């Protein structure tokens, strides 16, 4: 039951952002931006729907220009090593 309530909150945040006119691509961008900034740091614990899709969603989306793009990941070269 607790998990169901949590999912309702998360779904509500997503629906609210969609109703504000944001797109699925916007959600993906926010996830990519915050993962590139926060993974491997103390902030990684905040990579959750409540944080990413809450009241700061638009500011996270607009921070695209401040994120350094990661190098392209070449999965084939990874398999060659194995």
Tab-separated table of N, CA and C in Angstrom:
chain	number	residue	atom	x	y	z
A	1	UNK	N	0.839	-1.195	0.000
A	1	UNK	CA	0.000	0.000	0.000
A	1	UNK	C	0.875	1.247	0.000
A	2	UNK	N	1.951	1.220	0.764
A	2	UNK	CA	2.839	2.377	0.813
A	2	UNK	C	3.434	2.669	-0.563
A	3	UNK	N	3.845	1.614	-1.263
A	3	UNK	CA	4.423	1.768	-2.601
A	3	UNK	C	3.388	2.337	-3.572
A	4	UNK	N	2.137	1.926	-3.425
A	4	UNK	CA	1.080	2.437	-4.305
A	4	UNK	C	0.891	3.936	-4.111
A	5	UNK	N	0.926	4.388	-2.853
A	5	UNK	CA	0.793	5.828	-2.595
A	5	UNK	C	1.960	6.594	-3.196
A	6	UNK	N	3.169	6.012	-3.066
A	6	UNK	CA	4.359	6.659	-3.614
A	6	UNK	C	4.254	6.771	-5.130
A	7	UNK	N	3.785	5.710	-5.785
A	7	UNK	CA	3.626	5.733	-7.232
A	7	UNK	C	2.582	6.762	-7.652
A	8	UNK	N	1.542	6.935	-6.862
A	8	UNK	CA	0.523	7.946	-7.167
A	8	UNK	C	1.121	9.343	-7.120
A	9	UNK	N	1.971	9.595	-6.140
A	9	UNK	CA	2.630	10.901	-6.034
A	9	UNK	C	3.526	11.137	-7.241
A	10	UNK	N	4.307	10.114	-7.596
A	10	UNK	CA	5.216	10.238	-8.726
A	10	UNK	C	4.449	10.444	-10.022
A	11	UNK	N	3.374	9.693	-10.204
A	11	UNK	CA	2.543	9.839	-11.389
A	11	UNK	C	1.918	11.227	-11.433
A	12	UNK	N	1.515	11.726	-10.275
A	12	UNK	CA	0.942	13.065	-10.201
A	12	UNK	C	1.926	14.141	-10.629
A	13	UNK	N	3.188	13.995	-10.237
A	13	UNK	CA	4.213	14.961	-10.646
A	13	UNK	C	4.402	14.941	-12.156
A	14	UNK	N	4.442	13.749	-12.715
A	14	UNK	CA	4.628	13.624	-14.164
A	14	UNK	C	3.426	14.207	-14.906
A	15	UNK	N	2.234	13.878	-14.456
A	15	UNK	CA	1.030	14.424	-15.098
A	15	UNK	C	0.981	15.941	-14.995
A	16	UNK	N	1.397	16.482	-13.849
A	16	UNK	CA	1.398	17.936	-13.668
A	16	UNK	C	2.336	18.604	-14.664
A	17	UNK	N	3.522	18.033	-14.860
A	17	UNK	CA	4.471	18.629	-15.810
A	17	UNK	C	3.943	18.500	-17.241
A	18	UNK	N	3.328	17.375	-17.567
A	18	UNK	CA	2.751	17.211	-18.904
A	18	UNK	C	1.625	18.214	-19.127
A	19	UNK	N	0.803	18.444	-18.117
A	19	UNK	CA	-0.280	19.431	-18.219
A	19	UNK	C	0.247	20.844	-18.379
A	20	UNK	N	1.475	21.081	-17.914
A	20	UNK	CA	2.108	22.397	-18.085
A	20	UNK	C	2.696	22.560	-19.473
A	21	UNK	N	2.651	21.505	-20.282
A	21	UNK	CA	3.122	21.596	-21.658
A	21	UNK	C	4.489	20.983	-21.915
A	22	UNK	N	5.102	20.372	-20.910
A	22	UNK	CA	6.384	19.724	-21.115
A	22	UNK	C	6.170	18.406	-21.848
A	23	UNK	N	7.211	17.944	-22.534
A	23	UNK	CA	7.114	16.732	-23.348
A	23	UNK	C	7.915	15.589	-22.721
A	24	UNK	N	7.712	14.414	-23.249
A	24	UNK	CA	8.486	13.256	-22.801
A	24	UNK	C	9.971	13.498	-23.045
A	25	UNK	N	10.297	14.155	-24.141
A	25	UNK	CA	11.697	14.487	-24.424
A	25	UNK	C	12.275	15.402	-23.348
A	26	UNK	N	11.463	16.307	-22.831
A	26	UNK	CA	11.911	17.177	-21.742
A	26	UNK	C	12.262	16.357	-20.502
A	27	UNK	N	11.459	15.352	-20.211
A	27	UNK	CA	11.737	14.482	-19.064
A	27	UNK	C	13.061	13.764	-19.262
A	28	UNK	N	13.277	13.253	-20.471
A	28	UNK	CA	14.518	12.551	-20.769
A	28	UNK	C	15.723	13.476	-20.621
A	29	UNK	N	15.578	14.722	-21.072
A	29	UNK	CA	16.678	15.683	-20.967
A	29	UNK	C	17.016	15.979	-19.515
A	30	UNK	N	15.994	16.173	-18.695
A	30	UNK	CA	16.231	16.450	-17.273
A	30	UNK	C	16.943	15.266	-16.625
A	31	UNK	N	16.503	14.066	-16.940
A	31	UNK	CA	17.148	12.871	-16.387
A	31	UNK	C	18.606	12.820	-16.818
A	32	UNK	N	18.871	13.044	-18.100
A	32	UNK	CA	20.250	13.016	-18.603
A	32	UNK	C	21.118	14.086	-17.951
A	33	UNK	N	20.563	15.284	-17.840
A	33	UNK	CA	21.320	16.400	-17.257
A	33	UNK	C	21.698	16.105	-15.818
A	34	UNK	N	20.711	15.724	-15.029
A	34	UNK	CA	20.970	15.506	-13.604
A	34	UNK	C	21.825	14.266	-13.361
A	35	UNK	N	21.667	13.236	-14.172
A	35	UNK	CA	22.540	12.064	-14.022
A	35	UNK	C	23.988	12.430	-14.319
A	36	UNK	N	24.209	13.217	-15.367
A	36	UNK	CA	25.580	13.594	-15.696
A	36	UNK	C	26.191	14.487	-14.614
A	37	UNK	N	25.357	15.263	-13.936
A	37	UNK	CA	25.858	16.137	-12.875
A	37	UNK	C	26.005	15.415	-11.539
A	38	UNK	N	25.071	14.535	-11.215
A	38	UNK	CA	24.967	14.014	-9.849
A	38	UNK	C	25.485	12.602	-9.646
A	39	UNK	N	25.520	11.761	-10.687
A	39	UNK	CA	25.996	10.394	-10.476
A	39	UNK	C	27.429	10.407	-9.967
A	40	UNK	N	27.688	9.596	-8.969
A	40	UNK	CA	29.023	9.532	-8.395
A	40	UNK	C	29.296	10.589	-7.352
A	41	UNK	N	28.284	11.380	-7.006
A	41	UNK	CA	28.448	12.412	-5.985
A	41	UNK	C	27.435	12.172	-4.867
A	42	UNK	N	27.515	13.008	-3.845
A	42	UNK	CA	26.550	12.910	-2.749
A	42	UNK	C	25.120	13.202	-3.209
A	43	UNK	N	24.990	13.897	-4.327
A	43	UNK	CA	23.662	14.244	-4.839
A	43	UNK	C	22.972	13.078	-5.545
A	44	UNK	N	23.682	11.997	-5.798
A	44	UNK	CA	23.090	10.856	-6.505
A	44	UNK	C	21.842	10.333	-5.791
A	45	UNK	N	21.793	10.501	-4.483
A	45	UNK	CA	20.619	10.040	-3.731
A	45	UNK	C	19.347	10.794	-4.116
A	46	UNK	N	19.501	11.931	-4.754
A	46	UNK	CA	18.342	12.736	-5.147
A	46	UNK	C	17.870	12.452	-6.571
A	47	UNK	N	18.449	11.468	-7.218
A	47	UNK	CA	18.007	11.084	-8.558
A	47	UNK	C	16.761	10.209	-8.426
A	48	UNK	N	15.663	10.873	-8.146
A	48	UNK	CA	14.382	10.200	-7.939
A	48	UNK	C	13.282	11.108	-8.479
A	49	UNK	N	12.132	10.538	-8.792
A	49	UNK	CA	11.058	11.334	-9.404
A	49	UNK	C	10.650	12.566	-8.596
A	50	UNK	N	10.592	12.447	-7.269
A	50	UNK	CA	10.165	13.584	-6.448
A	50	UNK	C	11.064	14.795	-6.667
A	51	UNK	N	12.341	14.544	-6.842
A	51	UNK	CA	13.291	15.637	-7.037
A	51	UNK	C	13.299	16.106	-8.487
A	52	UNK	N	13.434	15.175	-9.407
A	52	UNK	CA	13.600	15.534	-10.814
A	52	UNK	C	12.357	16.162	-11.433
A	53	UNK	N	11.187	15.683	-11.036
A	53	UNK	CA	9.951	16.130	-11.691
A	53	UNK	C	9.124	17.065	-10.824
A	54	UNK	N	9.696	17.554	-9.761
A	54	UNK	CA	8.992	18.446	-8.843
A	54	UNK	C	9.024	19.890	-9.301
A	55	UNK	N	9.047	20.793	-8.338
A	55	UNK	CA	8.907	22.225	-8.624
A	55	UNK	C	10.106	22.826	-9.358
A	56	UNK	N	11.255	22.162	-9.331
A	56	UNK	CA	12.443	22.693	-10.008
A	56	UNK	C	12.646	22.115	-11.407
A	57	UNK	N	11.666	21.378	-11.900
A	57	UNK	CA	11.782	20.706	-13.195
A	57	UNK	C	12.219	21.666	-14.301
A	58	UNK	N	11.551	22.792	-14.402
A	58	UNK	CA	11.855	23.732	-15.491
A	58	UNK	C	13.262	24.291	-15.363
A	59	UNK	N	13.705	24.580	-14.158
A	59	UNK	CA	15.067	25.096	-13.995
A	59	UNK	C	16.096	24.022	-14.336
A	60	UNK	N	15.792	22.766	-14.013
A	60	UNK	CA	16.684	21.672	-14.404
A	60	UNK	C	16.746	21.566	-15.918
A	61	UNK	N	15.614	21.684	-16.576
A	61	UNK	CA	15.556	21.603	-18.029
A	61	UNK	C	16.337	22.740	-18.669
A	62	UNK	N	16.252	23.927	-18.096
A	62	UNK	CA	16.939	25.088	-18.658
A	62	UNK	C	18.427	25.113	-18.352
A	63	UNK	N	18.910	24.172	-17.564
A	63	UNK	CA	20.335	24.144	-17.246
A	63	UNK	C	21.133	23.344	-18.269
A	64	UNK	N	20.524	23.032	-19.401
A	64	UNK	CA	21.167	22.242	-20.455
A	64	UNK	C	22.498	22.856	-20.873
A	65	UNK	N	22.541	24.154	-21.046
A	65	UNK	CA	23.742	24.809	-21.545
A	65	UNK	C	24.919	24.711	-20.581
A	66	UNK	N	24.650	24.442	-19.314
A	66	UNK	CA	25.730	24.402	-18.347
A	66	UNK	C	26.330	23.017	-18.191
A	67	UNK	N	25.727	22.020	-18.823
A	67	UNK	CA	26.210	20.645	-18.701
A	67	UNK	C	27.184	20.346	-19.828
A	68	UNK	N	28.323	19.810	-19.459
A	68	UNK	CA	29.297	19.417	-20.463
A	68	UNK	C	28.866	18.086	-21.053
A	69	UNK	N	28.810	17.998	-22.378
A	69	UNK	CA	28.405	16.723	-22.974
A	69	UNK	C	29.447	15.643	-22.697
A	70	UNK	N	28.957	14.434	-22.432
A	70	UNK	CA	29.859	13.313	-22.217
A	70	UNK	C	30.353	12.806	-23.564
A	71	UNK	N	31.492	12.141	-23.536
A	71	UNK	CA	32.005	11.527	-24.755
A	71	UNK	C	31.048	10.417	-25.169
A	72	UNK	N	30.947	10.208	-26.461
A	72	UNK	CA	30.091	9.129	-26.952
A	72	UNK	C	30.606	7.794	-26.437
A	73	UNK	N	29.697	6.972	-26.031
A	73	UNK	CA	30.035	5.650	-25.527
A	73	UNK	C	29.969	4.670	-26.683
A	74	UNK	N	31.037	3.952	-26.913
A	74	UNK	CA	31.094	2.989	-28.004
A	74	UNK	C	30.989	1.589	-27.431
A	75	UNK	N	29.797	1.023	-27.477
A	75	UNK	CA	29.555	-0.289	-26.879
A	75	UNK	C	30.343	-1.385	-27.603
A	76	UNK	N	30.567	-1.232	-28.893
A	76	UNK	CA	31.301	-2.261	-29.633
A	76	UNK	C	32.740	-2.377	-29.152
A	77	UNK	N	33.369	-1.255	-28.856
A	77	UNK	CA	34.744	-1.327	-28.368
A	77	UNK	C	34.798	-1.963	-26.994
A	78	UNK	N	33.748	-1.825	-26.213
A	78	UNK	CA	33.682	-2.464	-24.903
A	78	UNK	C	33.646	-3.977	-25.067
A	79	UNK	N	32.868	-4.455	-26.017
A	79	UNK	CA	32.780	-5.897	-26.246
A	79	UNK	C	34.083	-6.453	-26.819
A	80	UNK	N	34.805	-5.657	-27.608
A	80	UNK	CA	36.082	-6.117	-28.155
A	80	UNK	C	37.082	-6.389	-27.039
A	81	UNK	N	37.026	-5.588	-25.967
A	81	UNK	CA	37.923	-5.774	-24.834
A	81	UNK	C	37.627	-7.084	-24.131
A	82	UNK	N	36.341	-7.429	-24.039
A	82	UNK	CA	35.944	-8.672	-23.376
A	82	UNK	C	36.350	-9.847	-24.215
